[in-house]
Coordinates of C-alpha atoms and ligand atoms in Angstrom, one line a residue:
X1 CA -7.0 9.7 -4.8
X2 CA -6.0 12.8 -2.7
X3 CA -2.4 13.7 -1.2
X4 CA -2.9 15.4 2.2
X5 CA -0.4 17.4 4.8
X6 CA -1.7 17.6 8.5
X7 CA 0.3 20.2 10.4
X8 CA -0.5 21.5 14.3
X9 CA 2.1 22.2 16.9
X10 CA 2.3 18.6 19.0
X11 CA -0.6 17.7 20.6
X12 CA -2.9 19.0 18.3
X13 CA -4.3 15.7 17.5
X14 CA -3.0 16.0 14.1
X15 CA -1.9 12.1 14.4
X16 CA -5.4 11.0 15.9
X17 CA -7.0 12.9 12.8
X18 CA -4.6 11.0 10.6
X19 CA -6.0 7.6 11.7
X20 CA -9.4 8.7 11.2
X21 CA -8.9 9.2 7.1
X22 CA -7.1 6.0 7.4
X23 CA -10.0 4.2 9.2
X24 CA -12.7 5.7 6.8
X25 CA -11.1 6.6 3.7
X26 CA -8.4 4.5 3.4
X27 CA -5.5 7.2 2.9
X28 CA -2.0 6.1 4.0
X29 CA -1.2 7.5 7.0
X30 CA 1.9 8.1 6.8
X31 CA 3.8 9.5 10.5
X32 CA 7.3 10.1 10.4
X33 CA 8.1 10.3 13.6
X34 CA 6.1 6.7 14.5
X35 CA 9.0 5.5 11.6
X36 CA 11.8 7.3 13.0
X37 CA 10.9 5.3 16.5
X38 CA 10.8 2.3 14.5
X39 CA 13.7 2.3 13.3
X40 CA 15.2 2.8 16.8
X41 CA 13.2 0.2 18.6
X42 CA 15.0 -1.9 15.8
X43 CA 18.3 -0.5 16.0
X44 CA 18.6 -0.1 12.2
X45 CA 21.4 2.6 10.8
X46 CA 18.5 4.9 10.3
X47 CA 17.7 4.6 14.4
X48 CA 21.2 4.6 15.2
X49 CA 21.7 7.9 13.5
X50 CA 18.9 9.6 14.6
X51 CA 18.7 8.5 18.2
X52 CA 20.2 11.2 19.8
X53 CA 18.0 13.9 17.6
X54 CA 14.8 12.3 19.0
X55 CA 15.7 11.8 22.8
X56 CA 17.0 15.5 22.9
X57 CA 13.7 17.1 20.7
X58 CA 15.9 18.1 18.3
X59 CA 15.0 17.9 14.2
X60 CA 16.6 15.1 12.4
X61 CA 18.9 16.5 9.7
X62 CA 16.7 16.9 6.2
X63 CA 18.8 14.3 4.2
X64 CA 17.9 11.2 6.3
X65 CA 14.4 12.6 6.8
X66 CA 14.1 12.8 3.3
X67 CA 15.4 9.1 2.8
X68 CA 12.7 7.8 5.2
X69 CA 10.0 9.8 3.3
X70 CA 11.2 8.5 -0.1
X71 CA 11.2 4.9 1.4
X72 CA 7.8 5.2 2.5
X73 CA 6.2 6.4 -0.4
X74 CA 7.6 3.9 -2.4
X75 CA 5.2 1.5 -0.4
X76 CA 2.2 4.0 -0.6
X77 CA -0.5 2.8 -2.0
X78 CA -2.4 5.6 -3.2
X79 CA -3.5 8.7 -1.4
X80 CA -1.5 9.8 1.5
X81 CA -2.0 11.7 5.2
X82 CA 1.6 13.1 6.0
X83 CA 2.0 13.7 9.5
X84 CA 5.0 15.3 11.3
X85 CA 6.4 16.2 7.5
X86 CA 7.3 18.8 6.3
X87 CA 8.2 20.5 9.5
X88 CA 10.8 23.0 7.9
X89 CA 10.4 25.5 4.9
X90 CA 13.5 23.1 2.8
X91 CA 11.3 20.1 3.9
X92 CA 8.0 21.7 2.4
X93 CA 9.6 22.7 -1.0
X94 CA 10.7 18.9 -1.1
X95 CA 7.5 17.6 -0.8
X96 CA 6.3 20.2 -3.4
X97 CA 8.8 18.8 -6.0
X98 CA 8.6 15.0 -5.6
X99 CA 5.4 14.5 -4.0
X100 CA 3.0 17.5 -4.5
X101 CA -0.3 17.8 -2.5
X102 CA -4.3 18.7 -2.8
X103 CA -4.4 20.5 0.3
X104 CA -2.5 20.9 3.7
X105 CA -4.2 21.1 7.1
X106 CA -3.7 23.3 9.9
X107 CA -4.8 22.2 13.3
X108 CA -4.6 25.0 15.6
X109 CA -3.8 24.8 19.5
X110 CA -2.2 27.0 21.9
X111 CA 1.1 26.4 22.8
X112 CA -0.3 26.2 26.8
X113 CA -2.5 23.4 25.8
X114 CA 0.1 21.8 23.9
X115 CA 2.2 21.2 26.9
X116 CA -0.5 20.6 29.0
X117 CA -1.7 17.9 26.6
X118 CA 1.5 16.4 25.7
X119 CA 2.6 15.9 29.5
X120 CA -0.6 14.1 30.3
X121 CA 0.3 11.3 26.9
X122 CA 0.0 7.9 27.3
X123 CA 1.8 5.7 24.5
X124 CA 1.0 1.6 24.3
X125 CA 4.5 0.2 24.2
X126 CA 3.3 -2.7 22.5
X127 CA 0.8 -1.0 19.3
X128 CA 1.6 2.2 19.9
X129 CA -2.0 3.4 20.6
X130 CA -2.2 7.1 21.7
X131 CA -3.9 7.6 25.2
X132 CA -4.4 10.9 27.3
X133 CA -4.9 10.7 30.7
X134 CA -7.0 14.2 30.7
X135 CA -9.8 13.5 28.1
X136 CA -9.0 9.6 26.4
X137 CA -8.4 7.8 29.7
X138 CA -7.9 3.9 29.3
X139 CA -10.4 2.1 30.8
X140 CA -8.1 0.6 33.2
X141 CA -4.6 2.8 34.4
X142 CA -1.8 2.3 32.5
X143 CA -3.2 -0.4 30.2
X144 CA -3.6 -0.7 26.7
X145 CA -7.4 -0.9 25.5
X146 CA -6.6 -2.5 22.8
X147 CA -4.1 -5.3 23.1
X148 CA -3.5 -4.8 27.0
X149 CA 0.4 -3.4 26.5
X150 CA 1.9 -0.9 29.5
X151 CA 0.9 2.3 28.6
X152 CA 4.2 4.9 29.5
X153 CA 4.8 8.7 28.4
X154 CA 7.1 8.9 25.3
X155 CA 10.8 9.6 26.3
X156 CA 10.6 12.9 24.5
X157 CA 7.8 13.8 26.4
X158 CA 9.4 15.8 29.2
X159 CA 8.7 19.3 29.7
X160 CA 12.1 20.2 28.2
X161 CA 12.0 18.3 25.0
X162 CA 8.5 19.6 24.5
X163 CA 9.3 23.7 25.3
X164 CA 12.1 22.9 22.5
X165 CA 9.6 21.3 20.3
X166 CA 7.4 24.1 20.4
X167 CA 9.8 26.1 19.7
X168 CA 11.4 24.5 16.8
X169 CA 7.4 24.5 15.6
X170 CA 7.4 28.6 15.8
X171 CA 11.0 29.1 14.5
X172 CA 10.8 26.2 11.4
X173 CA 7.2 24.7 11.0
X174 CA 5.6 28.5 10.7
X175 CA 7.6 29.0 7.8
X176 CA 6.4 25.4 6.2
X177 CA 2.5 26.3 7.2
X178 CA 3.3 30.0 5.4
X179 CA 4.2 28.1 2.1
X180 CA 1.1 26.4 2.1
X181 CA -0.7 29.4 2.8
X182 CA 1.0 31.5 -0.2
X183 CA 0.5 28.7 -2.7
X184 CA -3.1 28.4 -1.3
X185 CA -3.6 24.9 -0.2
X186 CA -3.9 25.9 3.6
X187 CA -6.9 25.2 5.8
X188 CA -7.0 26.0 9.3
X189 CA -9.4 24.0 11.9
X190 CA -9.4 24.8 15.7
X191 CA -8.1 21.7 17.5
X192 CA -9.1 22.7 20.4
X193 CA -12.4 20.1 19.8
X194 CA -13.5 17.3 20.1
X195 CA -12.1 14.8 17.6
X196 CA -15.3 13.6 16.1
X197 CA -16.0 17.1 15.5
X198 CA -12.9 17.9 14.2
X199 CA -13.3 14.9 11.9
X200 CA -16.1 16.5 10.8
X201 CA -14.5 19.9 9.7
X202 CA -11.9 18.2 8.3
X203 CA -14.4 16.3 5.9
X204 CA -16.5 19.3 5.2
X205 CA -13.0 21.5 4.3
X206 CA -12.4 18.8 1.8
X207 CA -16.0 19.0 0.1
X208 CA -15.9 22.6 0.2
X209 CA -12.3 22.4 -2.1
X210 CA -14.2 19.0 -4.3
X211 CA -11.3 17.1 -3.3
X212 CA -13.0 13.7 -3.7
X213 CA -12.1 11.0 -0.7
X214 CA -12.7 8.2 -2.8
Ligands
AMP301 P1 6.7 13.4 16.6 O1 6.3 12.0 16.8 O2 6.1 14.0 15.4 O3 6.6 14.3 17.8 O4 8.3 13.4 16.2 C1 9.2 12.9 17.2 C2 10.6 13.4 16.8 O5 11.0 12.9 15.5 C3 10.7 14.9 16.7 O6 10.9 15.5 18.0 C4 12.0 15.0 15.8 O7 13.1 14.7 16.6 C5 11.8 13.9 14.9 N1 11.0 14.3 13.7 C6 9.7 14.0 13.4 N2 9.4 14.5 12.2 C7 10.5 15.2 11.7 C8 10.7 16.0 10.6 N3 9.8 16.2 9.6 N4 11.9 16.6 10.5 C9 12.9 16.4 11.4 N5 12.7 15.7 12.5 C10 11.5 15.1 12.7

């Protein structure tokens, strides 16, 4: 069992990583913000409150993040990929105390090809499936591969929301990824990759600490 944190600036591919150790290895992938829009397609209390944080790229307030996170890892099976969490240095000592991890992963992008990569997202509106219409094209335009659904850009994916993003990633998330680094349980992988060789890295970063995938 192994407990993992990706971390990149948006549009690293953290997410599509993520899937991958889900796919192979069975780890519970475990994407805060894919909850946080979940509970908002469902107009829960949870979506209702954090609504507005989300359209306007702000953070949502640590206490109900911490909620949703508690929620979900009651439902965790065994080892875990968190992505999107902890994004702040309060957030980071959190999951240190309740939920503490084998290793956290850096994937590092430039903030130019995050907004480059992040304006050019494609999101399924029915299964959520991640698309890019620079390098993971669908096979036809604005359809789902998988189950056919409309693919449309996330509403948060406007160049405004994303400069405060990246932002919020340099003035918060740094401090988070700094944690990690001092309590040495930080790797850092260039994203700028392909993902089945990023995939790779990731895999090989694991051996190289013995952290056993199965
Ligand atoms: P993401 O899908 O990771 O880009 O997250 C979408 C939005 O969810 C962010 O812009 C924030 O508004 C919110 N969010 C996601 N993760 C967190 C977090 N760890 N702390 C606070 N807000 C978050």
């Amino acid at each position: 069992m192994v407990d993992l944190v990706f971390m990149g600036i948006q549009g690293s591919g953290k997410g599509t990583q993520a899937e991958l150790m889900q796919e192979r290895f069975e780890l519970f992938h475990i994407n805060i913000g894919d909850e946080f829009r979940w509970h908002i397609k469902h107009s829960t209390e949870t979506g209702e409150k954090v609504r507005y944080f989300i359209e306007n790229g702000l953070l949502v307030p640590d206490e109900i993040v911490f909620n949703v996170i508690d929620k979900k890892m009651e439902t965790c099976p065994k080892g875990f990929v968190l992505d999107g969490f902890p994004r702040n240095i309060a957030q980071a000592e959190y999951l240190n105390k309740h939920y503490p991890i084998d290793l956290a992963i850096l994937f590092l992008l430039s903030d130019e090809k995050s907004m480059e990569r992040l304006l050019a997202r494609r999101i399924c509106t029915n299964c959520h499936a991640d698309f890019n219409v620079l390098f993971r094209q669908p096979k036809v335009e604005g359809i789902c591969d998988h189950c056919g659904g409309k693919l449309v850009m996330r509403s948060d994916d406007n160049e405004e929301a994303i400069a405060k993003r990246i932002q919020d990633f340099h003035n918060q998330t740094d401090q988070a990824i700094e944690y990690f680094r001092k309590q040495g349980k930080l790797r850092v992988i260039d994203a700028d990759q392909k993902p089945d060789v990023i995939h790779r890295e990731v895999v090989r970063v694991l051996n190289e600490r013995h952290i056993s995938l199965s």
